């Protein structure tokens, strides 16, 4: 019994510690804190946050998570969300929040230099960085490179292709395919891929790793994953970036972006953070530190990569890619979700 | 420690006095509250699922993919439970019956894998074998993650058998195999089944291992739907498939338990079980435990240590310390809430056959099969309306209690069932009120078992990830969130220190559960009390 009493006492102490360490979200008359839900990983975005905190003196409470899960969380929170700003890896998660009417319209002087192509209709959210859809491949095993995404259903790539259907960038690409070629075409393409033994992965980095390991030879990913996987493994990997023919939907450009919650009482501070992330120096830092594209006109591209306007991206308005629901229904229908 | 009481022993207490009926009303009210709390995720799922038109629901439920995923889940659970039953019962029996060197210390490596989260197991095994993936790999990882549940449950069952029964069986000419199948097994069947239930539910709700190994179970499917689609209704609909499957599993467990013939009488004399000294059995037992410890403890530790020492990045000491304190405190808080919530239910379950208690118990157990993301979102939905309570450690601890209440309830009710009604009646006759009976008679006898249940909740809460990500206070990092954070960008070396600390910290309570001097736990305590 003594032991039980002692351990109960110990538990009570821990409870007190736990109770004290919980943070609160009090509003101050002067903004001293800002709450950010960040779908971008801490490792890559924290230095940007630290710079902004240092220059403004405002403390950031950052909640890191998966973009889509954070967006599901904001949707559940509705008007009670403690978030001021949502920073997402992809436009789809931002679109879901915008569609639910939870974002506020950003004034035209916020992120004013970001071209209109990368800003949502109604300015509900703005793009921060660009990422190109590419194919990654093992140069020693793939002799004939695909010219179009439709080549991937050919038998020479049988059992050699990897995709990540749960990944938002893949879904953005599929949405573009549906918008431009119709649902029937997209459905046939997916079914042909399945018939061609396509392998399913949870995320882009897993595809690149699988190519390096020799599990598959080619996969649909975002451009920076080859760099990121090589960086994290600390060695060169057996995977290269390839582009489809100019104008092919497989070369879609997608963005990471941010929006300010309608319910936030700190609109100005949140807008200021967006302005900082889209400023020249920060954009240049994204290019050099995270290997993403700057969205500013005439910006330098990541090392060893063609400029954003030289990729041969299809001329697709990102704003038309809001119908993620149809895309997901299709993925569910063919059994990829 | 895991069984509930066979019906034959569940006598209603005599003559209900005024205070006893008051006590019962208080107990029923408390259990109703526990039932309501455990219903939160189910109500949430019902509300979300009802957003979808009925024809879409039917289409979603009966599409080929749903059936395939259900089949994968069922096959995985069956394989894991089957391996668990064979290996777990074998290891536990070896530890209990066979004369071994350092016999009591050997329990520790058999139980230690409880301290290692399944996703850490997976990371380490992928590091050892780069091509490690697929169904067989998932069966392997989930088996080594869950065998300790069966070992613990079986050992608890074996320890409650009176050694004299085995001596009698031997003297009547039964060989060891006959003794096991006719005398031992019928008495431990309930315990083994309860351990298998926990292992099966763990397998159903696991996300980390199966997703990393590319196996799509119902939980992965549900999580993918949340992750990939903003269509939360579809995920809710599929959650009901998982719920239906877990109900089947719970009913199977109940029918097995109903047949068990465990005696509830306290042993007045602790007759030691005679130990088997046969050479080949001793060798086989040591070999099997060594093999298990190698794949489930030594190799994962080796990988973590190698990664730890080869990590070129300086370790962020303060972040590591603060994540450790956060993890331990919030998991302890959750275990404490689970302990408090399970007490009234455990008392009602052990105090007689109550249909209400049984139904509540089933709700609690089925909630255990739900993916963390479901419970997380249910509490986000409700919690965000609670103002200052939202995103506090309290709400997070509360989520842990809902997720893992089944662990503390099963051990609570079986520990309380060890207290014979005759003892309670005697205490009542001596003029003790119900509260005094609980405090002075029931609690001391049941305490060790209850402690184990609480520690199991604590251990599992420390490893929890999906609900933690959603419900933690903003900026609050646990060891699991840090491992996720580095793992998500493939920085496994940088995740290694956090994984290592998590395993080491979790090893302390795991050691307490398997502590050699706990070997003869509750009944010895009881017998000494009886002699005073």
PDB file of C-alpha atoms in Angstrom, chain A residues 1 3-4 8 10-12 14-15 17-25 35-38 41-44 60-78 80-82 90-94 96 165-168 171 199-203 205-206 209 213 215 225 227-229 231-233 324-325 328-329 331-337, chain B residues 44 48 52 56 59-60 63 65 123 126 130-133 207 211-212 214 216 220-221 223-232 234 325-326 328-330 332-333 335-336 339 373 377 380-381 384-385 388 390-394 439 443-444 447 451 454 458 466 468-477 482 484-494 515 517 529:
ATOM      1  CA  UNK A   1       0.000   0.000   0.000  1.00  0.00           C
ATOM      2  CA  UNK A   3       4.235   1.771  -2.632  1.00  0.00           C
ATOM      3  CA  UNK A   4       0.863   2.442  -4.182  1.00  0.00           C
ATOM      4  CA  UNK A   8       0.030   7.841  -6.660  1.00  0.00           C
ATOM      5  CA  UNK A  10       4.361  10.685  -7.952  1.00  0.00           C
ATOM      6  CA  UNK A  11       1.568  10.608 -10.518  1.00  0.00           C
ATOM      7  CA  UNK A  12      -0.076  13.612  -8.867  1.00  0.00           C
ATOM      8  CA  UNK A  14       3.426  14.718 -12.800  1.00  0.00           C
ATOM      9  CA  UNK A  15      -0.171  15.823 -13.264  1.00  0.00           C
ATOM     10  CA  UNK A  17       3.698  19.527 -14.002  1.00  0.00           C
ATOM     11  CA  UNK A  18       1.527  18.607 -16.978  1.00  0.00           C
ATOM     12  CA  UNK A  19      -1.124  21.089 -15.923  1.00  0.00           C
ATOM     13  CA  UNK A  20       1.366  23.926 -15.670  1.00  0.00           C
ATOM     14  CA  UNK A  21       2.965  23.263 -19.013  1.00  0.00           C
ATOM     15  CA  UNK A  22      -0.248  23.580 -20.984  1.00  0.00           C
ATOM     16  CA  UNK A  23      -0.256  26.679 -23.089  1.00  0.00           C
ATOM     17  CA  UNK A  24      -3.092  29.140 -23.404  1.00  0.00           C
ATOM     18  CA  UNK A  25      -4.211  31.166 -26.337  1.00  0.00           C
ATOM     19  CA  UNK A  35      -0.698  30.764 -33.874  1.00  0.00           C
ATOM     20  CA  UNK A  36       0.340  28.989 -37.062  1.00  0.00           C
ATOM     21  CA  UNK A  37      -0.803  25.547 -38.220  1.00  0.00           C
ATOM     22  CA  UNK A  38       2.061  24.378 -40.401  1.00  0.00           C
ATOM     23  CA  UNK A  41       7.936  20.288 -41.729  1.00  0.00           C
ATOM     24  CA  UNK A  42       9.700  21.988 -38.847  1.00  0.00           C
ATOM     25  CA  UNK A  43      13.184  21.186 -40.107  1.00  0.00           C
ATOM     26  CA  UNK A  44      12.761  23.278 -43.263  1.00  0.00           C
ATOM     27  CA  UNK A  60       4.947  32.175 -33.058  1.00  0.00           C
ATOM     28  CA  UNK A  61       3.075  29.196 -31.629  1.00  0.00           C
ATOM     29  CA  UNK A  62       3.544  26.673 -34.379  1.00  0.00           C
ATOM     30  CA  UNK A  63       1.517  23.490 -34.609  1.00  0.00           C
ATOM     31  CA  UNK A  64       3.243  21.102 -36.980  1.00  0.00           C
ATOM     32  CA  UNK A  65       1.368  18.284 -38.688  1.00  0.00           C
ATOM     33  CA  UNK A  66       0.431  16.759 -41.987  1.00  0.00           C
ATOM     34  CA  UNK A  67      -1.191  19.367 -44.294  1.00  0.00           C
ATOM     35  CA  UNK A  68      -4.328  17.325 -44.962  1.00  0.00           C
ATOM     36  CA  UNK A  69      -4.746  16.281 -41.327  1.00  0.00           C
ATOM     37  CA  UNK A  70      -4.342  19.878 -40.212  1.00  0.00           C
ATOM     38  CA  UNK A  71      -6.914  20.927 -42.760  1.00  0.00           C
ATOM     39  CA  UNK A  72      -9.302  18.228 -41.470  1.00  0.00           C
ATOM     40  CA  UNK A  73      -8.625  19.578 -37.991  1.00  0.00           C
ATOM     41  CA  UNK A  74      -9.420  23.185 -39.026  1.00  0.00           C
ATOM     42  CA  UNK A  75     -12.624  21.976 -40.686  1.00  0.00           C
ATOM     43  CA  UNK A  76     -13.620  20.221 -37.423  1.00  0.00           C
ATOM     44  CA  UNK A  77     -12.755  23.303 -35.382  1.00  0.00           C
ATOM     45  CA  UNK A  78     -14.802  25.542 -37.666  1.00  0.00           C
ATOM     46  CA  UNK A  80     -13.613  27.942 -32.956  1.00  0.00           C
ATOM     47  CA  UNK A  81     -10.209  27.414 -34.549  1.00  0.00           C
ATOM     48  CA  UNK A  82      -7.350  28.860 -32.504  1.00  0.00           C
ATOM     49  CA  UNK A  90      -0.276  21.941 -51.182  1.00  0.00           C
ATOM     50  CA  UNK A  91      -3.069  23.960 -52.735  1.00  0.00           C
ATOM     51  CA  UNK A  92      -5.674  21.234 -52.197  1.00  0.00           C
ATOM     52  CA  UNK A  93      -5.678  21.558 -48.402  1.00  0.00           C
ATOM     53  CA  UNK A  94      -5.949  25.342 -48.772  1.00  0.00           C
ATOM     54  CA  UNK A  96     -10.730  22.756 -48.784  1.00  0.00           C
ATOM     55  CA  UNK A 165      -2.427   8.374 -54.617  1.00  0.00           C
ATOM     56  CA  UNK A 166      -2.896   9.795 -51.116  1.00  0.00           C
ATOM     57  CA  UNK A 167      -0.400  12.542 -51.851  1.00  0.00           C
ATOM     58  CA  UNK A 168      -1.958  15.948 -52.466  1.00  0.00           C
ATOM     59  CA  UNK A 171      -4.200  14.489 -56.643  1.00  0.00           C
ATOM     60  CA  UNK A 199       2.917   0.083 -57.143  1.00  0.00           C
ATOM     61  CA  UNK A 200       1.316   2.243 -54.474  1.00  0.00           C
ATOM     62  CA  UNK A 201       3.350   4.241 -51.956  1.00  0.00           C
ATOM     63  CA  UNK A 202       2.379   6.378 -48.994  1.00  0.00           C
ATOM     64  CA  UNK A 203       4.447   9.370 -49.976  1.00  0.00           C
ATOM     65  CA  UNK A 205       9.949  10.151 -50.645  1.00  0.00           C
ATOM     66  CA  UNK A 206       9.045   6.459 -50.377  1.00  0.00           C
ATOM     67  CA  UNK A 209      13.703   5.417 -51.984  1.00  0.00           C
ATOM     68  CA  UNK A 213      16.570   0.325 -53.726  1.00  0.00           C
ATOM     69  CA  UNK A 215      12.004  -2.012 -56.101  1.00  0.00           C
ATOM     70  CA  UNK A 225      12.281  14.734 -53.390  1.00  0.00           C
ATOM     71  CA  UNK A 227      17.409  16.073 -53.519  1.00  0.00           C
ATOM     72  CA  UNK A 228      15.668  15.593 -50.156  1.00  0.00           C
ATOM     73  CA  UNK A 229      16.081  11.803 -50.032  1.00  0.00           C
ATOM     74  CA  UNK A 231      20.290  14.715 -48.444  1.00  0.00           C
ATOM     75  CA  UNK A 232      18.684  12.646 -45.699  1.00  0.00           C
ATOM     76  CA  UNK A 233      20.585   9.496 -46.655  1.00  0.00           C
ATOM     77  CA  UNK A 324     -10.624  17.744 -55.411  1.00  0.00           C
ATOM     78  CA  UNK A 325     -13.850  15.966 -54.452  1.00  0.00           C
ATOM     79  CA  UNK A 328     -11.057  11.629 -54.747  1.00  0.00           C
ATOM     80  CA  UNK A 329     -14.349  10.058 -55.723  1.00  0.00           C
ATOM     81  CA  UNK A 331      -9.675   7.369 -56.744  1.00  0.00           C
ATOM     82  CA  UNK A 332     -12.131   5.715 -54.366  1.00  0.00           C
ATOM     83  CA  UNK A 333     -14.067   4.305 -57.324  1.00  0.00           C
ATOM     84  CA  UNK A 334     -11.041   2.633 -58.917  1.00  0.00           C
ATOM     85  CA  UNK A 335      -9.828   1.482 -55.503  1.00  0.00           C
ATOM     86  CA  UNK A 336      -6.695   3.594 -55.189  1.00  0.00           C
ATOM     87  CA  UNK A 337      -8.008   5.224 -51.999  1.00  0.00           C
TER      88      UNK A 337
ATOM     89  CA  UNK B  44     -18.991  11.591 -33.707  1.00  0.00           C
ATOM     90  CA  UNK B  48     -20.125  12.394 -39.790  1.00  0.00           C
ATOM     91  CA  UNK B  52     -23.455  11.023 -46.763  1.00  0.00           C
ATOM     92  CA  UNK B  56     -23.189   6.412 -51.460  1.00  0.00           C
ATOM     93  CA  UNK B  59     -21.702   1.795 -52.516  1.00  0.00           C
ATOM     94  CA  UNK B  60     -18.725   2.563 -50.282  1.00  0.00           C
ATOM     95  CA  UNK B  63     -17.170  -1.862 -53.157  1.00  0.00           C
ATOM     96  CA  UNK B  65     -11.761  -2.272 -52.237  1.00  0.00           C
ATOM     97  CA  UNK B 123      12.221   1.628 -38.792  1.00  0.00           C
ATOM     98  CA  UNK B 126      13.935  -1.690 -42.429  1.00  0.00           C
ATOM     99  CA  UNK B 130      16.351  -2.863 -46.755  1.00  0.00           C
ATOM    100  CA  UNK B 131      13.834  -4.994 -48.647  1.00  0.00           C
ATOM    101  CA  UNK B 132      11.753  -5.498 -45.490  1.00  0.00           C
ATOM    102  CA  UNK B 133       8.170  -4.886 -46.620  1.00  0.00           C
ATOM    103  CA  UNK B 207      -1.121   2.547 -38.230  1.00  0.00           C
ATOM    104  CA  UNK B 211       1.574   1.925 -43.358  1.00  0.00           C
ATOM    105  CA  UNK B 212       5.371   1.858 -43.428  1.00  0.00           C
ATOM    106  CA  UNK B 214       2.750  -0.888 -47.427  1.00  0.00           C
ATOM    107  CA  UNK B 216      -3.515  -1.540 -46.360  1.00  0.00           C
ATOM    108  CA  UNK B 220      -4.675   2.635 -42.961  1.00  0.00           C
ATOM    109  CA  UNK B 221      -7.642   3.039 -45.276  1.00  0.00           C
ATOM    110  CA  UNK B 223      -6.318   7.339 -42.143  1.00  0.00           C
ATOM    111  CA  UNK B 224      -5.685   7.650 -45.889  1.00  0.00           C
ATOM    112  CA  UNK B 225      -9.194   8.906 -46.424  1.00  0.00           C
ATOM    113  CA  UNK B 226      -8.685  11.617 -43.839  1.00  0.00           C
ATOM    114  CA  UNK B 227      -5.240  12.390 -45.133  1.00  0.00           C
ATOM    115  CA  UNK B 228      -6.024  12.410 -48.802  1.00  0.00           C
ATOM    116  CA  UNK B 229      -9.562  13.513 -48.900  1.00  0.00           C
ATOM    117  CA  UNK B 230     -11.377  16.255 -47.198  1.00  0.00           C
ATOM    118  CA  UNK B 231     -14.310  13.906 -47.250  1.00  0.00           C
ATOM    119  CA  UNK B 232     -14.514  13.001 -43.589  1.00  0.00           C
ATOM    120  CA  UNK B 234     -16.249   8.422 -46.218  1.00  0.00           C
ATOM    121  CA  UNK B 325       9.152  15.309 -19.427  1.00  0.00           C
ATOM    122  CA  UNK B 326       6.131  16.162 -21.605  1.00  0.00           C
ATOM    123  CA  UNK B 328       5.989  11.063 -19.235  1.00  0.00           C
ATOM    124  CA  UNK B 329       3.737  13.642 -17.585  1.00  0.00           C
ATOM    125  CA  UNK B 330       0.905  13.578 -20.107  1.00  0.00           C
ATOM    126  CA  UNK B 332       0.907   9.482 -16.569  1.00  0.00           C
ATOM    127  CA  UNK B 333      -1.986  11.941 -16.491  1.00  0.00           C
ATOM    128  CA  UNK B 335      -3.151   6.618 -17.092  1.00  0.00           C
ATOM    129  CA  UNK B 336      -4.485   8.287 -13.948  1.00  0.00           C
ATOM    130  CA  UNK B 339      -7.568   4.420 -13.566  1.00  0.00           C
ATOM    131  CA  UNK B 373      -7.068   9.716 -35.736  1.00  0.00           C
ATOM    132  CA  UNK B 377     -10.903  14.223 -34.586  1.00  0.00           C
ATOM    133  CA  UNK B 380     -11.192  18.132 -31.851  1.00  0.00           C
ATOM    134  CA  UNK B 381     -14.823  18.448 -32.873  1.00  0.00           C
ATOM    135  CA  UNK B 384     -12.803  23.153 -29.950  1.00  0.00           C
ATOM    136  CA  UNK B 385     -16.182  24.196 -28.560  1.00  0.00           C
ATOM    137  CA  UNK B 388      -9.801  27.179 -22.866  1.00  0.00           C
ATOM    138  CA  UNK B 390      -9.025  22.818 -26.099  1.00  0.00           C
ATOM    139  CA  UNK B 391      -5.448  21.851 -26.905  1.00  0.00           C
ATOM    140  CA  UNK B 392      -4.489  21.416 -23.274  1.00  0.00           C
ATOM    141  CA  UNK B 393      -2.641  18.479 -21.789  1.00  0.00           C
ATOM    142  CA  UNK B 394      -5.867  17.649 -19.957  1.00  0.00           C
ATOM    143  CA  UNK B 439     -10.604   0.765   0.861  1.00  0.00           C
ATOM    144  CA  UNK B 443      -8.069  -2.314  -2.793  1.00  0.00           C
ATOM    145  CA  UNK B 444      -5.187  -4.091  -1.037  1.00  0.00           C
ATOM    146  CA  UNK B 447      -3.844  -3.280  -6.132  1.00  0.00           C
ATOM    147  CA  UNK B 451      -1.204  -1.269 -11.071  1.00  0.00           C
ATOM    148  CA  UNK B 454      -2.480   1.430 -15.245  1.00  0.00           C
ATOM    149  CA  UNK B 458       0.833   4.648 -19.456  1.00  0.00           C
ATOM    150  CA  UNK B 466      -2.110  10.507 -34.301  1.00  0.00           C
ATOM    151  CA  UNK B 468      -1.288  13.462 -29.907  1.00  0.00           C
ATOM    152  CA  UNK B 469      -0.606  15.472 -33.064  1.00  0.00           C
ATOM    153  CA  UNK B 470      -4.146  16.836 -33.060  1.00  0.00           C
ATOM    154  CA  UNK B 471      -4.817  17.414 -29.391  1.00  0.00           C
ATOM    155  CA  UNK B 472      -1.505  18.495 -27.861  1.00  0.00           C
ATOM    156  CA  UNK B 473      -1.075  22.129 -26.871  1.00  0.00           C
ATOM    157  CA  UNK B 474       0.476  24.047 -29.770  1.00  0.00           C
ATOM    158  CA  UNK B 475       4.255  23.762 -29.533  1.00  0.00           C
ATOM    159  CA  UNK B 476       4.048  20.835 -27.070  1.00  0.00           C
ATOM    160  CA  UNK B 477       6.401  18.113 -28.287  1.00  0.00           C
ATOM    161  CA  UNK B 482       9.642  14.334 -32.481  1.00  0.00           C
ATOM    162  CA  UNK B 484       7.429  11.567 -36.430  1.00  0.00           C
ATOM    163  CA  UNK B 485       8.795  15.016 -37.216  1.00  0.00           C
ATOM    164  CA  UNK B 486      12.235  13.725 -38.203  1.00  0.00           C
ATOM    165  CA  UNK B 487      10.889  10.500 -39.684  1.00  0.00           C
ATOM    166  CA  UNK B 488       8.560  12.394 -42.016  1.00  0.00           C
ATOM    167  CA  UNK B 489      11.545  13.936 -43.770  1.00  0.00           C
ATOM    168  CA  UNK B 490      13.574  10.714 -43.570  1.00  0.00           C
ATOM    169  CA  UNK B 491      16.037  11.985 -40.953  1.00  0.00           C
ATOM    170  CA  UNK B 492      16.157   8.710 -39.099  1.00  0.00           C
ATOM    171  CA  UNK B 493      19.532   9.383 -37.485  1.00  0.00           C
ATOM    172  CA  UNK B 494      18.159  12.527 -35.910  1.00  0.00           C
ATOM    173  CA  UNK B 515       9.806  -7.518 -11.902  1.00  0.00           C
ATOM    174  CA  UNK B 517       9.562 -10.204  -7.077  1.00  0.00           C
ATOM    175  CA  UNK B 529      -3.101 -11.315   4.964  1.00  0.00           C
TER     176      UNK B 529
END
